[in-house]
Amino acid sequence: MTETRRIIIDCDPGQDDAVALLLALASPELEVLGITTVAGNVPLALTSVNARKVCELAGRTDVKVFAGCDRPLQQALVTAEHVHGKTGLDGIELPAPQMPLAPGHAVDFLIETLRREPAGSITLCPLGPLTNIATAFAKAPDIVARVGRIVLMGGAYFEVGNITPAAEFNIYVDPEAAAAVFAAGVPMTVIPLDATHQALTSRDWVEHMRGLGPVGAAVASWTDFFERFDKEKYGSEGAPLHDPCVIGWLLDPTLFEGREINVEIETEGRFTRGMTVADWWGVTDRPANALFLRSTDRTRFFALLAERIGRLDA
Ligand code: RIB
Ligand code: CA
């Protein structure tokens, strides 16, 4: 087996975040050093409950969950109950978590862990707004050079926006945080809507999940709920599993294709605030700062996801 990749997952569960957590926790190639939660799809109190519900569902109460920032750096919090439901994990009722939150703020966990572990040995996996990451970088600039890589779900190119005509939700919620992270100079893989809108569940796949066991059944119930938004808005066949694409890339980068380009974050635009301005055709001389993915091998991605989720129900 290749060397274990050590990761910290920063998330705003959200059904798709939850599936990403399950995929990571089921994959021996990954060592999850901790989970940090941020306000996004639903307020922080709920994302912090939901992350622990998922750890308990996966039988992984050994993983520490740290609550992070409860609002963006500058603007008021925008949430997405219209997509994820009131709890953020609508679709199935999971028991309230028994495991406690880990003591301390997520930002301090990020700083302490990056300072303690060997430089370059940790991959940060943001699945929500980038508030925690940007706050940690601002509070402790010395940790920036110690991050091995950031692999995040966010932004869009051709797919443009899902929360405004120009912006994808994770970036839109905290554009200042995104701008700081994209400018930090950390090697970055960006998985935008262009790639994640190809990671659509199919009815057969969902029914396969439902037949697995309690974990698979939860995934099926989440996607049954979560797919409504994209079916109504885009006429999609199924639910786009945005955040699991981040973990999928870590497990098998050949599942995706993209190129190293410059990506800037619009923070001033009256209509375009939160837009990822992706220089896909290299029309500027701005230096490349991200591997920006545009396509997904849907068949192989869902085969991997099914096999790994199946391990949790074995
Ligand atoms: O735009 C999709 C992203 O916003 C996903 O991460 C989803 O969970 C929400 O956070
Ligand atoms: Ca998310």
Short mmCIF file of C-alpha atoms and ligand atoms in Angstrom, two decimals:
data_model
loop_
_atom_site.label_atom_id
_atom_site.label_comp_id
_atom_site.label_asym_id
_atom_site.label_seq_id
_atom_site.Cartn_x
_atom_site.Cartn_y
_atom_site.Cartn_z
CA MET A 1 0.00 0.00 0.00
CA THR A 2 1.22 3.50 -0.76
CA GLU A 3 2.13 5.73 2.19
CA THR A 4 -0.83 6.84 4.31
CA ARG A 5 -1.88 10.40 3.60
CA ARG A 6 -2.57 12.39 6.76
CA ILE A 7 -5.51 14.75 6.41
CA ILE A 8 -7.68 17.23 8.31
CA ILE A 9 -11.23 17.57 6.97
CA ASP A 10 -12.86 20.98 7.41
CA CYS A 11 -16.58 20.71 6.72
CA ASP A 12 -20.14 22.04 7.01
CA PRO A 13 -22.26 18.82 7.00
CA GLY A 14 -24.44 18.80 4.77
CA GLN A 15 -25.35 15.43 3.30
CA ASP A 16 -22.52 15.50 0.76
CA ASP A 17 -19.98 16.43 3.44
CA ALA A 18 -21.30 13.45 5.41
CA VAL A 19 -20.68 11.04 2.52
CA ALA A 20 -17.18 12.52 2.12
CA LEU A 21 -16.49 11.88 5.82
CA LEU A 22 -17.70 8.29 5.47
CA LEU A 23 -15.50 7.73 2.42
CA ALA A 24 -12.45 9.10 4.26
CA LEU A 25 -13.14 7.10 7.42
CA ALA A 26 -13.55 3.92 5.37
CA SER A 27 -10.27 4.33 3.48
CA PRO A 28 -7.07 2.95 5.05
CA GLU A 29 -4.97 5.06 2.69
CA LEU A 30 -6.06 8.09 4.72
CA GLU A 31 -5.35 8.99 8.34
CA VAL A 32 -7.94 11.51 9.51
CA LEU A 33 -6.06 13.54 12.13
CA GLY A 34 -9.18 15.51 12.99
CA ILE A 35 -12.41 16.99 11.69
CA THR A 36 -13.07 20.70 11.98
CA THR A 37 -16.49 22.22 11.49
CA VAL A 38 -17.49 25.60 10.12
CA ALA A 39 -20.74 27.51 9.62
CA GLY A 40 -22.01 26.99 6.08
CA ASN A 41 -24.84 24.77 4.91
CA VAL A 42 -26.36 25.21 8.37
CA PRO A 43 -25.14 27.14 11.44
CA LEU A 44 -22.05 25.94 13.34
CA ALA A 45 -23.98 24.32 16.18
CA LEU A 46 -25.64 22.00 13.65
CA THR A 47 -22.56 21.29 11.51
CA SER A 48 -20.77 20.34 14.74
CA VAL A 49 -23.57 17.97 15.77
CA ASN A 50 -23.76 16.51 12.26
CA ALA A 51 -20.05 15.75 12.00
CA ARG A 52 -20.26 13.77 15.23
CA LYS A 53 -23.40 11.95 14.08
CA VAL A 54 -21.44 10.79 11.03
CA CYS A 55 -18.44 9.66 13.11
CA GLU A 56 -20.79 7.62 15.32
CA LEU A 57 -22.57 6.16 12.28
CA ALA A 58 -19.16 5.08 10.95
CA GLY A 59 -18.13 3.67 14.33
CA ARG A 60 -15.27 6.15 14.51
CA THR A 61 -15.75 8.02 17.76
CA ASP A 62 -11.95 7.95 18.04
CA VAL A 63 -11.78 10.85 15.58
CA LYS A 64 -11.78 14.27 17.24
CA VAL A 65 -14.29 16.89 16.06
CA PHE A 66 -13.45 20.55 16.74
CA ALA A 67 -15.97 23.37 16.29
CA GLY A 68 -14.64 26.36 14.37
CA CYS A 69 -15.88 29.72 13.13
CA ASP A 70 -19.56 30.50 13.39
CA ARG A 71 -19.61 33.29 10.80
CA PRO A 72 -17.66 34.49 7.77
CA LEU A 73 -14.77 36.96 8.10
CA GLN A 74 -16.75 39.98 6.99
CA GLN A 75 -20.28 39.38 5.72
CA ALA A 76 -23.30 37.85 7.47
CA LEU A 77 -23.66 34.07 7.30
CA VAL A 78 -25.64 32.67 4.37
CA THR A 79 -26.89 29.11 4.89
CA ALA A 80 -28.44 26.50 2.58
CA GLU A 81 -31.36 24.89 4.38
CA HIS A 82 -33.21 25.03 1.04
CA VAL A 83 -30.77 22.39 -0.18
CA HIS A 84 -29.87 20.40 2.94
CA GLY A 85 -32.99 20.83 5.09
CA LYS A 86 -33.41 22.35 8.54
CA THR A 87 -30.94 20.00 10.26
CA GLY A 88 -28.42 19.94 7.42
CA LEU A 89 -28.72 16.14 7.33
CA ASP A 90 -32.37 15.80 6.43
CA GLY A 91 -33.38 12.52 4.88
CA ILE A 92 -32.89 10.34 7.93
CA GLU A 93 -33.15 10.89 11.68
CA LEU A 94 -29.85 9.92 13.33
CA PRO A 95 -29.53 9.82 17.12
CA ALA A 96 -28.09 12.87 18.86
CA PRO A 97 -24.33 12.35 19.23
CA GLN A 98 -22.97 10.88 22.47
CA MET A 99 -19.37 11.79 21.67
CA PRO A 100 -18.40 15.26 22.90
CA LEU A 101 -16.80 17.97 20.84
CA ALA A 102 -13.02 18.02 21.32
CA PRO A 103 -11.97 20.87 23.62
CA GLY A 104 -10.63 24.00 21.96
CA HIS A 105 -11.33 25.91 18.79
CA ALA A 106 -10.86 24.32 15.37
CA VAL A 107 -8.55 27.15 14.33
CA ASP A 108 -6.22 26.42 17.25
CA PHE A 109 -6.31 22.70 16.42
CA LEU A 110 -5.26 23.51 12.85
CA ILE A 111 -2.42 25.74 14.07
CA GLU A 112 -1.15 23.38 16.78
CA THR A 113 -1.27 20.33 14.52
CA LEU A 114 0.49 22.02 11.60
CA ARG A 115 3.20 23.37 13.93
CA ARG A 116 3.72 19.96 15.59
CA GLU A 117 3.69 17.62 12.61
CA PRO A 118 6.49 17.50 10.02
CA ALA A 119 6.23 20.30 7.45
CA GLY A 120 4.43 19.18 4.33
CA SER A 121 3.00 16.06 5.94
CA ILE A 122 -0.62 17.23 6.22
CA THR A 123 -3.27 17.73 3.54
CA LEU A 124 -6.12 20.11 4.39
CA CYS A 125 -9.51 19.11 2.89
CA PRO A 126 -11.96 22.01 3.10
CA LEU A 127 -15.50 20.98 2.11
CA GLY A 128 -17.27 24.22 3.09
CA PRO A 129 -16.61 27.94 3.39
CA LEU A 130 -12.90 28.66 3.97
CA THR A 131 -13.33 30.71 7.14
CA ASN A 132 -11.45 28.34 9.47
CA ILE A 133 -8.51 27.95 7.10
CA ALA A 134 -8.16 31.67 6.43
CA THR A 135 -8.48 32.49 10.13
CA ALA A 136 -5.74 29.98 11.00
CA PHE A 137 -3.46 31.41 8.31
CA ALA A 138 -4.06 34.96 9.57
CA LYS A 139 -3.53 34.02 13.23
CA ALA A 140 -0.38 31.95 12.55
CA PRO A 141 1.23 32.86 9.20
CA ASP A 142 4.09 30.45 9.96
CA ILE A 143 1.81 27.45 9.35
CA VAL A 144 1.11 28.34 5.70
CA ALA A 145 4.45 26.96 4.47
CA ARG A 146 3.90 23.83 6.58
CA VAL A 147 0.72 22.76 4.76
CA GLY A 148 1.47 19.96 2.30
CA ARG A 149 -1.52 20.57 0.06
CA ILE A 150 -5.07 21.93 0.13
CA VAL A 151 -7.67 19.87 -1.72
CA LEU A 152 -10.99 21.71 -1.65
CA MET A 153 -14.46 21.62 -3.12
CA GLY A 154 -15.45 25.04 -4.36
CA GLY A 155 -15.89 27.39 -7.25
CA ALA A 156 -16.92 26.85 -10.83
CA TYR A 157 -16.01 27.69 -14.40
CA PHE A 158 -18.60 26.81 -17.07
CA GLU A 159 -21.04 25.76 -14.35
CA VAL A 160 -20.74 29.32 -12.97
CA GLY A 161 -22.90 29.56 -9.84
CA ASN A 162 -25.32 27.58 -7.70
CA ILE A 163 -26.12 30.20 -5.04
CA THR A 164 -25.91 33.28 -7.29
CA PRO A 165 -25.63 33.45 -11.10
CA ALA A 166 -21.87 33.88 -10.64
CA ALA A 167 -20.78 32.11 -7.46
CA GLU A 168 -20.60 28.64 -5.95
CA PHE A 169 -21.81 28.35 -2.34
CA ASN A 170 -18.56 27.56 -0.44
CA ILE A 171 -16.76 30.51 -2.00
CA TYR A 172 -19.78 32.82 -1.90
CA VAL A 173 -20.35 32.41 1.84
CA ASP A 174 -16.90 33.80 2.65
CA PRO A 175 -15.18 35.40 -0.37
CA GLU A 176 -12.57 37.15 1.78
CA ALA A 177 -11.54 33.84 3.31
CA ALA A 178 -11.39 32.20 -0.10
CA ALA A 179 -9.30 35.04 -1.51
CA ALA A 180 -6.82 34.67 1.34
CA VAL A 181 -6.51 30.90 0.88
CA PHE A 182 -6.19 31.10 -2.91
CA ALA A 183 -3.45 33.73 -2.49
CA ALA A 184 -1.55 31.87 0.23
CA GLY A 185 0.73 29.98 -2.15
CA VAL A 186 -0.09 26.52 -0.79
CA PRO A 187 -0.17 23.80 -3.48
CA MET A 188 -3.87 23.43 -4.20
CA THR A 189 -6.33 21.14 -5.95
CA VAL A 190 -9.68 22.81 -6.60
CA ILE A 191 -12.72 20.64 -7.37
CA PRO A 192 -15.41 22.96 -8.76
CA LEU A 193 -19.01 22.41 -9.81
CA ASP A 194 -17.79 21.55 -13.32
CA ALA A 195 -16.38 18.30 -11.93
CA THR A 196 -18.88 17.66 -9.13
CA HIS A 197 -21.95 18.10 -11.32
CA GLN A 198 -20.66 15.05 -13.19
CA ALA A 199 -20.59 13.06 -9.93
CA LEU A 200 -24.33 12.43 -10.06
CA THR A 201 -25.89 9.50 -8.21
CA SER A 202 -27.98 7.08 -10.24
CA ARG A 203 -31.12 5.33 -9.07
CA ASP A 204 -29.35 1.93 -9.30
CA TRP A 205 -26.43 3.15 -7.21
CA VAL A 206 -28.71 4.62 -4.54
CA GLU A 207 -30.73 1.39 -4.35
CA HIS A 208 -27.46 -0.55 -4.04
CA MET A 209 -26.58 1.69 -1.09
CA ARG A 210 -29.98 1.12 0.49
CA GLY A 211 -29.42 -2.61 0.43
CA LEU A 212 -26.03 -2.53 2.16
CA GLY A 213 -26.76 -1.89 5.84
CA PRO A 214 -27.29 1.09 8.21
CA VAL A 215 -24.50 3.20 6.71
CA GLY A 216 -25.55 2.58 3.12
CA ALA A 217 -29.18 3.16 4.06
CA ALA A 218 -28.26 6.54 5.55
CA VAL A 219 -26.39 7.49 2.38
CA ALA A 220 -29.42 6.50 0.29
CA SER A 221 -31.78 8.52 2.49
CA TRP A 222 -29.51 11.56 2.35
CA THR A 223 -29.22 11.45 -1.42
CA ASP A 224 -32.98 10.94 -1.77
CA PHE A 225 -33.42 14.22 0.09
CA PHE A 226 -30.42 16.09 -1.30
CA GLU A 227 -31.16 15.39 -4.99
CA ARG A 228 -34.38 17.45 -4.97
CA PHE A 229 -32.58 20.77 -5.33
CA ASP A 230 -30.47 19.79 -8.35
CA LYS A 231 -33.29 17.85 -10.02
CA GLU A 232 -35.56 20.90 -9.82
CA LYS A 233 -32.88 23.44 -10.71
CA TYR A 234 -30.79 21.63 -13.30
CA GLY A 235 -33.01 18.71 -14.26
CA SER A 236 -30.20 16.49 -12.98
CA GLU A 237 -30.58 12.73 -13.00
CA GLY A 238 -29.45 12.45 -9.40
CA ALA A 239 -27.67 14.16 -6.50
CA PRO A 240 -24.25 15.70 -7.23
CA LEU A 241 -21.87 14.34 -4.59
CA HIS A 242 -19.75 17.47 -4.45
CA ASP A 243 -17.62 16.90 -1.36
CA PRO A 244 -16.87 13.17 -1.77
CA CYS A 245 -14.98 14.20 -4.94
CA VAL A 246 -12.31 15.74 -2.68
CA ILE A 247 -11.69 12.40 -0.96
CA GLY A 248 -12.03 10.58 -4.28
CA TRP A 249 -9.21 12.68 -5.73
CA LEU A 250 -6.99 11.83 -2.76
CA LEU A 251 -7.67 8.12 -3.26
CA ASP A 252 -7.34 8.13 -7.05
CA PRO A 253 -6.41 11.36 -8.88
CA THR A 254 -6.99 9.61 -12.23
CA LEU A 255 -10.73 9.82 -11.55
CA PHE A 256 -10.52 13.49 -12.54
CA GLU A 257 -8.97 15.65 -15.21
CA GLY A 258 -7.99 19.32 -15.12
CA ARG A 259 -5.06 21.66 -15.49
CA GLU A 260 -2.81 23.97 -13.50
CA ILE A 261 -4.23 27.46 -13.93
CA ASN A 262 -4.65 30.78 -12.19
CA VAL A 263 -7.81 31.15 -10.12
CA GLU A 264 -8.69 34.44 -8.47
CA ILE A 265 -11.61 35.21 -6.18
CA GLU A 266 -13.85 38.15 -6.96
CA THR A 267 -14.58 40.12 -3.77
CA GLU A 268 -15.64 43.51 -5.20
CA GLY A 269 -18.13 42.69 -7.95
CA ARG A 270 -21.67 43.92 -7.40
CA PHE A 271 -23.08 40.89 -9.25
CA THR A 272 -20.05 38.61 -9.18
CA ARG A 273 -18.92 38.59 -5.55
CA GLY A 274 -17.65 35.08 -4.68
CA MET A 275 -16.97 34.13 -8.29
CA THR A 276 -13.88 31.99 -9.03
CA VAL A 277 -12.27 33.73 -11.99
CA ALA A 278 -10.56 30.71 -13.57
CA ASP A 279 -8.06 31.51 -16.31
CA TRP A 280 -8.64 28.16 -18.06
CA TRP A 281 -7.36 29.42 -21.43
CA GLY A 282 -4.32 31.22 -20.00
CA VAL A 283 -5.30 34.63 -21.34
CA THR A 284 -3.59 36.46 -18.48
CA ASP A 285 -0.04 36.33 -17.18
CA ARG A 286 -1.26 35.59 -13.69
CA PRO A 287 0.71 32.64 -12.24
CA ALA A 288 -1.01 29.27 -11.87
CA ASN A 289 -2.06 28.65 -8.27
CA ALA A 290 -4.32 25.61 -8.53
CA LEU A 291 -4.89 22.28 -10.19
CA PHE A 292 -8.46 23.06 -11.36
CA LEU A 293 -10.46 19.96 -12.23
CA ARG A 294 -13.13 19.98 -14.93
CA SER A 295 -14.15 16.36 -15.51
CA THR A 296 -14.97 13.25 -13.47
CA ASP A 297 -14.99 9.55 -14.35
CA ARG A 298 -18.45 8.98 -12.91
CA THR A 299 -18.46 5.18 -13.28
CA ARG A 300 -15.16 4.58 -11.54
CA PHE A 301 -15.88 7.22 -8.89
CA PHE A 302 -19.15 5.59 -7.82
CA ALA A 303 -17.62 2.13 -7.94
CA LEU A 304 -14.93 3.28 -5.50
CA LEU A 305 -17.49 5.02 -3.29
CA ALA A 306 -19.75 1.95 -3.18
CA GLU A 307 -16.86 -0.37 -2.34
CA ARG A 308 -15.63 1.84 0.51
CA ILE A 309 -19.07 2.60 2.01
CA GLY A 310 -19.69 -1.14 1.83
CA ARG A 311 -16.73 -1.69 4.15
CA LEU A 312 -18.53 0.29 6.87
CA ASP A 313 -21.51 -2.03 6.63
CA ALA A 314 -19.46 -5.20 6.43
O1 RIB B 1 -21.71 24.19 -3.68
C1 RIB B 1 -21.60 22.92 -3.09
C2 RIB B 1 -20.90 23.00 -1.77
O2 RIB B 1 -21.65 23.84 -0.88
C3 RIB B 1 -20.80 21.64 -1.05
O3 RIB B 1 -19.65 21.61 -0.26
C4 RIB B 1 -22.03 21.63 -0.19
O4 RIB B 1 -21.87 20.79 0.96
C5 RIB B 1 -22.09 23.07 0.23
O5 RIB B 1 -21.19 23.24 1.33
CA CA B 2 -19.88 21.19 2.15
#
